[in-house]
Structure formats: structure tokens, C-alpha cells
C-alpha positions as a Markdown table, in Angstrom:
| # | Residue | x | y | z |
|---|---|---|---|---|
| 1 | Met | -2.6 | -27.3 | 5.5 |
| 2 | Ser | -2.1 | -30.8 | 6.9 |
| 3 | Asp | 1.1 | -31.7 | 8.8 |
| 4 | Ala | 2.1 | -34.0 | 5.9 |
| 5 | Ala | 2.0 | -31.2 | 3.4 |
| 6 | Gln | 3.9 | -28.7 | 5.6 |
| 7 | Pro | 7.4 | -27.6 | 4.4 |
| 8 | Thr | 10.3 | -28.7 | 6.4 |
| 9 | Ala | 12.5 | -26.4 | 8.5 |
| 10 | Ala | 15.3 | -27.0 | 5.9 |
| 11 | Glu | 13.0 | -25.8 | 3.1 |
| 12 | Val | 12.1 | -22.7 | 5.0 |
| 13 | Arg | 15.8 | -22.0 | 5.6 |
| 14 | Ala | 16.6 | -22.6 | 1.9 |
| 15 | Ala | 13.8 | -20.1 | 0.9 |
| 16 | Ala | 15.4 | -17.6 | 3.2 |
| 17 | Glu | 18.8 | -18.1 | 1.6 |
| 18 | Ala | 17.2 | -17.6 | -1.8 |
| 19 | Val | 15.8 | -14.3 | -0.7 |
| 20 | Lys | 19.3 | -13.2 | 0.5 |
| 21 | Ala | 20.9 | -14.2 | -2.8 |
| 22 | Ala | 18.2 | -12.4 | -4.8 |
| 23 | Leu | 18.8 | -9.3 | -2.7 |
| 24 | Asp | 22.5 | -9.4 | -3.6 |
| 25 | Arg | 21.7 | -9.9 | -7.3 |
| 26 | His | 19.2 | -7.1 | -7.3 |
| 27 | Leu | 21.6 | -4.7 | -5.6 |
| 28 | Ala | 24.4 | -5.6 | -8.0 |
| 29 | Ala | 22.2 | -5.1 | -11.0 |
| 30 | Val | 21.1 | -1.7 | -9.7 |
| 31 | Glu | 24.7 | -0.7 | -9.1 |
| 32 | Arg | 25.6 | -1.6 | -12.7 |
| 33 | Arg | 22.4 | -0.2 | -14.3 |
| 34 | Thr | 22.9 | 1.5 | -17.6 |
| 35 | Gly | 19.6 | 3.4 | -17.8 |
| 36 | Asp | 16.0 | 3.6 | -16.7 |
| 37 | Asp | 15.1 | 0.6 | -18.9 |
| 38 | Asp | 17.9 | -1.7 | -17.9 |
| 39 | Thr | 16.6 | -5.2 | -18.5 |
| 40 | Ala | 19.0 | -6.7 | -15.9 |
| 41 | Val | 17.4 | -4.6 | -13.2 |
| 42 | Tyr | 13.9 | -5.7 | -14.2 |
| 43 | Glu | 14.9 | -9.3 | -14.2 |
| 44 | Ala | 16.6 | -9.0 | -10.8 |
| 45 | Phe | 13.5 | -7.2 | -9.5 |
| 46 | Asn | 11.2 | -10.0 | -10.7 |
| 47 | Ala | 13.6 | -12.7 | -9.2 |
| 48 | Leu | 13.6 | -10.9 | -5.9 |
| 49 | Ala | 9.8 | -10.5 | -5.9 |
| 50 | Ala | 9.4 | -14.2 | -6.7 |
| 51 | Ala | 11.9 | -15.3 | -4.0 |
| 52 | Ala | 10.3 | -13.1 | -1.3 |
| 53 | Glu | 6.8 | -14.3 | -2.1 |
| 54 | Glu | 8.0 | -17.9 | -1.9 |
| 55 | Tyr | 9.6 | -17.3 | 1.4 |
| 56 | Asp | 6.6 | -15.5 | 2.8 |
| 57 | Glu | 4.3 | -18.4 | 1.8 |
| 58 | Ile | 6.6 | -21.2 | 3.1 |
| 59 | Leu | 7.2 | -19.3 | 6.3 |
| 60 | Tyr | 3.5 | -19.1 | 7.0 |
| 61 | Asp | 2.9 | -22.7 | 6.1 |
| 62 | Arg | 5.6 | -24.0 | 8.4 |
| 63 | Tyr | 5.4 | -21.5 | 11.3 |
| 64 | Asp | 2.2 | -19.6 | 10.9 |
| 65 | Glu | 4.3 | -16.5 | 10.8 |
| 66 | Val | 4.5 | -13.6 | 8.2 |
| 67 | Thr | 7.1 | -11.2 | 7.0 |
| 68 | Pro | 6.9 | -7.4 | 7.3 |
| 69 | Phe | 7.4 | -7.0 | 3.5 |
| 70 | Glu | 4.7 | -6.1 | 1.0 |
| 71 | Ile | 5.2 | -8.7 | -1.7 |
| 72 | Pro | 4.8 | -7.3 | -5.2 |
| 73 | Gly | 3.1 | -9.4 | -7.9 |
| 74 | Ala | -0.5 | -10.0 | -7.1 |
| 75 | Asp | -2.7 | -7.0 | -7.8 |
| 76 | Gly | -1.9 | -4.9 | -10.9 |
| 77 | Ala | 1.7 | -6.1 | -11.3 |
| 78 | Leu | 2.9 | -7.5 | -14.6 |
| 79 | Pro | 3.9 | -11.2 | -15.0 |
| 80 | Pro | 7.5 | -11.9 | -16.0 |
| 81 | Tyr | 8.3 | -10.8 | -19.6 |
| 82 | Ala | 8.2 | -13.7 | -22.0 |
| 83 | Gly | 8.3 | -11.9 | -25.4 |
| 84 | Pro | 11.2 | -11.7 | -27.9 |
| 85 | Asp | 14.5 | -10.2 | -26.7 |
| 86 | Glu | 14.7 | -8.2 | -30.0 |
| 87 | Pro | 11.1 | -7.2 | -31.0 |
| 88 | His | 10.6 | -6.6 | -34.7 |
| 89 | Ala | 7.2 | -5.0 | -34.1 |
| 90 | Leu | 5.3 | -3.1 | -31.4 |
| 91 | Ser | 1.6 | -2.7 | -30.5 |
| 92 | Leu | 0.5 | 0.2 | -28.3 |
| 93 | Leu | -2.7 | -0.5 | -26.4 |
| 94 | Ile | -4.3 | 2.6 | -25.0 |
| 95 | Arg | -7.3 | 3.2 | -22.8 |
| 96 | Arg | -8.4 | 6.6 | -21.5 |
| 97 | Asp | -11.6 | 7.1 | -19.5 |
| 98 | Tyr | -13.6 | 10.4 | -19.5 |
| 99 | Ala | -16.7 | 11.6 | -17.7 |
| 100 | Val | -19.0 | 14.0 | -19.5 |
| 101 | Ala | -18.8 | 16.6 | -16.8 |
| 102 | Glu | -20.3 | 19.6 | -18.7 |
| 103 | Pro | -22.8 | 18.3 | -21.3 |
| 104 | Gln | -23.7 | 21.7 | -22.6 |
| 105 | Arg | -20.0 | 22.6 | -23.3 |
| 106 | Leu | -19.7 | 19.3 | -25.1 |
| 107 | Leu | -22.7 | 20.0 | -27.3 |
| 108 | Ala | -21.6 | 23.6 | -28.0 |
| 109 | Gln | -18.1 | 22.6 | -29.0 |
| 110 | Ala | -19.3 | 19.8 | -31.3 |
| 111 | Arg | -21.9 | 22.1 | -33.0 |
| 112 | Arg | -19.2 | 24.7 | -33.6 |
| 113 | Val | -16.9 | 22.1 | -35.2 |
| 114 | Ala | -19.7 | 20.7 | -37.4 |
| 115 | Glu | -20.7 | 24.2 | -38.5 |
| 116 | Ile | -17.1 | 25.1 | -39.4 |
| 117 | Asp | -17.1 | 22.0 | -41.5 |
| 118 | Gly | -19.9 | 23.5 | -43.6 |
| 119 | Glu | -23.0 | 22.1 | -41.9 |
| 120 | Ala | -25.1 | 25.1 | -41.0 |
| 121 | Asp | -28.6 | 23.7 | -41.7 |
| 122 | Thr | -31.1 | 23.0 | -38.9 |
| 123 | Thr | -31.4 | 19.3 | -39.6 |
| 124 | Gly | -27.9 | 18.1 | -40.5 |
| 125 | Pro | -25.0 | 16.9 | -38.4 |
| 126 | Ala | -24.4 | 20.3 | -36.9 |
| 127 | Ala | -27.9 | 20.5 | -35.5 |
| 128 | Arg | -27.7 | 16.9 | -34.2 |
| 129 | Ala | -24.3 | 17.6 | -32.6 |
| 130 | Gly | -25.8 | 20.5 | -30.7 |
| 131 | Val | -28.5 | 18.4 | -29.0 |
| 132 | Ser | -27.3 | 14.8 | -29.0 |
| 133 | Pro | -24.3 | 13.8 | -26.8 |
| 134 | Leu | -23.8 | 10.7 | -28.9 |
| 135 | Ala | -23.6 | 12.8 | -32.1 |
| 136 | Ala | -21.4 | 15.4 | -30.3 |
| 137 | Leu | -18.9 | 12.8 | -29.3 |
| 138 | Gly | -18.8 | 11.4 | -32.8 |
| 139 | Val | -18.1 | 14.8 | -34.2 |
| 140 | Leu | -15.3 | 15.7 | -31.7 |
| 141 | Phe | -13.5 | 12.3 | -31.9 |
| 142 | Gly | -13.9 | 12.4 | -35.7 |
| 143 | Glu | -12.3 | 15.8 | -35.8 |
| 144 | Tyr | -9.5 | 15.6 | -33.3 |
| 145 | Glu | -6.7 | 13.1 | -32.6 |
| 146 | Pro | -7.0 | 11.2 | -29.2 |
| 147 | Asp | -3.9 | 13.0 | -27.9 |
| 148 | Glu | -5.4 | 16.4 | -28.7 |
| 149 | Ile | -8.6 | 15.4 | -26.9 |
| 150 | Ala | -6.5 | 14.3 | -23.9 |
| 151 | Ser | -4.7 | 17.7 | -23.8 |
| 152 | Arg | -7.9 | 19.8 | -24.4 |
| 153 | His | -10.5 | 17.6 | -22.6 |
| 154 | Lys | -11.7 | 20.5 | -20.3 |
| 155 | Glu | -12.5 | 22.6 | -23.4 |
| 156 | Phe | -14.9 | 19.8 | -24.5 |
| 157 | Gly | -16.6 | 19.4 | -21.2 |
| 158 | Leu | -14.8 | 16.2 | -20.3 |
| 159 | Glu | -13.2 | 15.1 | -17.0 |
| 160 | Glu | -10.3 | 12.7 | -17.0 |
| 161 | Gly | -10.5 | 9.3 | -15.4 |
| 162 | Asp | -7.9 | 6.5 | -15.3 |
| 163 | Ser | -5.7 | 5.9 | -18.3 |
| 164 | Thr | -3.2 | 3.3 | -19.3 |
| 165 | Leu | -0.7 | 2.7 | -22.1 |
| 166 | Trp | 0.7 | -0.8 | -22.8 |
| 167 | Val | 3.7 | -1.2 | -25.1 |
| 168 | Thr | 3.8 | -4.8 | -26.2 |
| 169 | Ala | 6.3 | -6.7 | -28.3 |
| 170 | Ala | 5.6 | -8.8 | -31.4 |
| 171 | Glu | 7.6 | -11.0 | -33.6 |
| 172 | Glu | 6.4 | -9.3 | -36.8 |
| 173 | Leu | 3.8 | -6.7 | -37.9 |
| 174 | Pro | 0.3 | -8.3 | -38.4 |
| 175 | Glu | -1.2 | -8.3 | -41.9 |
| 176 | Pro | -3.2 | -5.1 | -42.7 |
| 177 | Gly | -6.7 | -5.4 | -41.3 |
| 178 | Glu | -5.9 | -8.7 | -39.4 |
| 179 | Trp | -7.0 | -7.6 | -36.0 |
| 180 | Leu | -9.4 | -4.7 | -36.7 |
| 181 | Asn | -12.6 | -6.7 | -35.7 |
| 182 | Thr | -11.1 | -7.6 | -32.3 |
| 183 | Pro | -8.3 | -5.2 | -31.6 |
| 184 | Phe | -7.8 | -6.0 | -27.8 |
| 185 | Glu | -8.7 | -9.7 | -27.7 |
| 186 | His | -5.2 | -11.0 | -27.9 |
| 187 | Ala | -3.4 | -8.6 | -25.6 |
| 188 | Asp | -0.7 | -10.8 | -23.9 |
| 189 | Pro | 0.5 | -9.4 | -20.5 |
| 190 | Glu | 3.7 | -11.4 | -20.8 |
| 191 | Arg | 4.7 | -9.4 | -23.9 |
| 192 | Ile | 4.4 | -6.0 | -22.2 |
| 193 | Ile | 7.7 | -4.2 | -22.5 |
| 194 | Cys | 6.6 | -1.2 | -20.4 |
| 195 | Arg | 3.3 | 0.2 | -19.1 |
| 196 | Phe | 2.3 | 3.7 | -18.0 |
| 197 | Asp | -0.7 | 4.2 | -15.7 |
| 198 | Val | -2.4 | 7.4 | -14.5 |
| 199 | Ser | -5.1 | 7.2 | -11.8 |
| 200 | Ser | -6.3 | 9.4 | -9.0 |
| 201 | Val | -5.9 | 6.3 | -6.7 |
| 202 | Phe | -2.2 | 7.1 | -6.7 |
| 203 | Asp | -2.8 | 10.4 | -5.0 |
| 204 | Glu | -3.2 | 8.7 | -1.7 |
| 205 | Asp | 0.5 | 7.6 | -1.9 |
| 206 | Glu | 1.6 | 11.2 | -2.5 |
| 207 | Asp | -0.2 | 12.7 | 0.6 |
| 208 | Gly | -2.8 | 14.5 | -1.6 |
| 209 | Asp | -0.5 | 16.7 | -3.6 |
| 210 | Gly | -3.3 | 17.3 | -6.1 |
| 211 | Asp | -1.6 | 16.1 | -9.2 |
| 212 | Asp | -2.3 | 12.9 | -11.1 |
| 213 | Asp | 0.5 | 10.5 | -10.4 |
| 214 | His | 2.2 | 8.5 | -13.1 |
| 215 | Glu | 3.0 | 4.9 | -12.4 |
| 216 | Glu | 5.3 | 3.0 | -14.7 |
| 217 | Glu | 6.0 | -0.7 | -15.0 |
| 218 | Gly | 8.3 | -2.4 | -17.4 |
| 219 | Ala | 9.4 | -5.8 | -18.6 |
| 220 | Gly | 7.1 | -7.6 | -16.2 |
| 221 | Gly | 7.8 | -5.6 | -13.0 |
| 222 | Ser | 7.1 | -2.3 | -11.3 |
| 223 | Asp | 9.6 | 0.4 | -11.7 |
| 224 | Ser | 8.3 | 2.5 | -8.8 |
């Protein structure tokens, strides 16, 4: 950055004062919180994160110095919530990843399901489900709800990967069939009310306790 574009010492001082004020507001909101989903706490969190990031940047620009803080907001964090205060409709956006860890178990379970449904011939769906992973997956996901697959995935030879659930706000419920061709195209991060993530990468933060960690973010900011 050129000298002409550098912030002044007064601007750095003002940014530092903004961080102090944001800290006070955040603490006051936490002390008055009414529950885990208190919007005042989320708003104060976002304001504190924004003030700290601004101070960190302006301090570096002026003095080539950094803060000891890890500033939330860049990787994986939600933007500030910009949806309706009183949502009249919700959309749940869910992604779950699985690895086919035991193909033979997958094929056997799918064939069993297909045979129970009355397909015992050697050329029909049951036979195809017993030899084709694509057919087997179609049979299993056609028979069981996604939540049951998630709770019984090991029975089906699957291994869990990352998963996420976004709860997003809407002004009104879309017309029937309106988004079926492109269900995830218009997901707006600024309308996320809360978000729940599960990933093995969080294990590193828990000193390898062996369990999947559950990270939640709400109303545009991390709740962890």
C-alpha cells in the first residue's frame, strides 16, 4: 500500500475504540441472553467480528503489525443474516456424503430389500440390485428415508463423510414444483437462520476424542 493510501494514526485509534465498544456490547448481550438462539447475541457477535477484522487490517496497513486474535468470518463462516425477521416459510438444505466402504454388504442388503418387495426372478430388479452398485443404491434410497439411511449406514456398507444442514428463511412458501429442477441453485447464505455441520476435521480441535464433532452456526455467525 502506498503512503498516500495508508490510514492515519487517528483512524487506527478509532478502529481500536470500535473494538472496545463492540466487546462491551457483546458481553452485555451474552449477560442478557434468553436462550441458545438469542438473536441479540448473534448480532453482537457479528458486530464484534467485523470490528476486530477492521482493526486488524487497519493496524497492519498503518504499522505493519498484527493482532493475536483469530478473526472469524473468512473461511466457512456465514455472512450477516439479511433475511426476514419473521420468516413465514423455511427451506432445509441437507447434504450428507458417504463412501461405499463394503460393496458386497451394499449389494446383499439391496438384493434382500428387492426380494422382500416381491422380485425374486433372476433378471429383475432384485438380481440387478445384487450385482450393480448403482441399482443397489437406487433400491436402498428408494426404500428408506434419508434419516434412516444415516442412522443405519453401516448396515448398508456405507461410511459417513461430512454432512451439513442449512435452515434458511423465506418470505413465503414457493409454488408446488417451482424449484424441483434446480433445488439448490438459489441457496442464499444471507438467509441462513442456523447451520449444523459434522466433519472429521473437527476432531483435531477435540484432541482426537474419536467422536464426530458437531459445529453449529446461526444467524450469520458461529455459535462455537
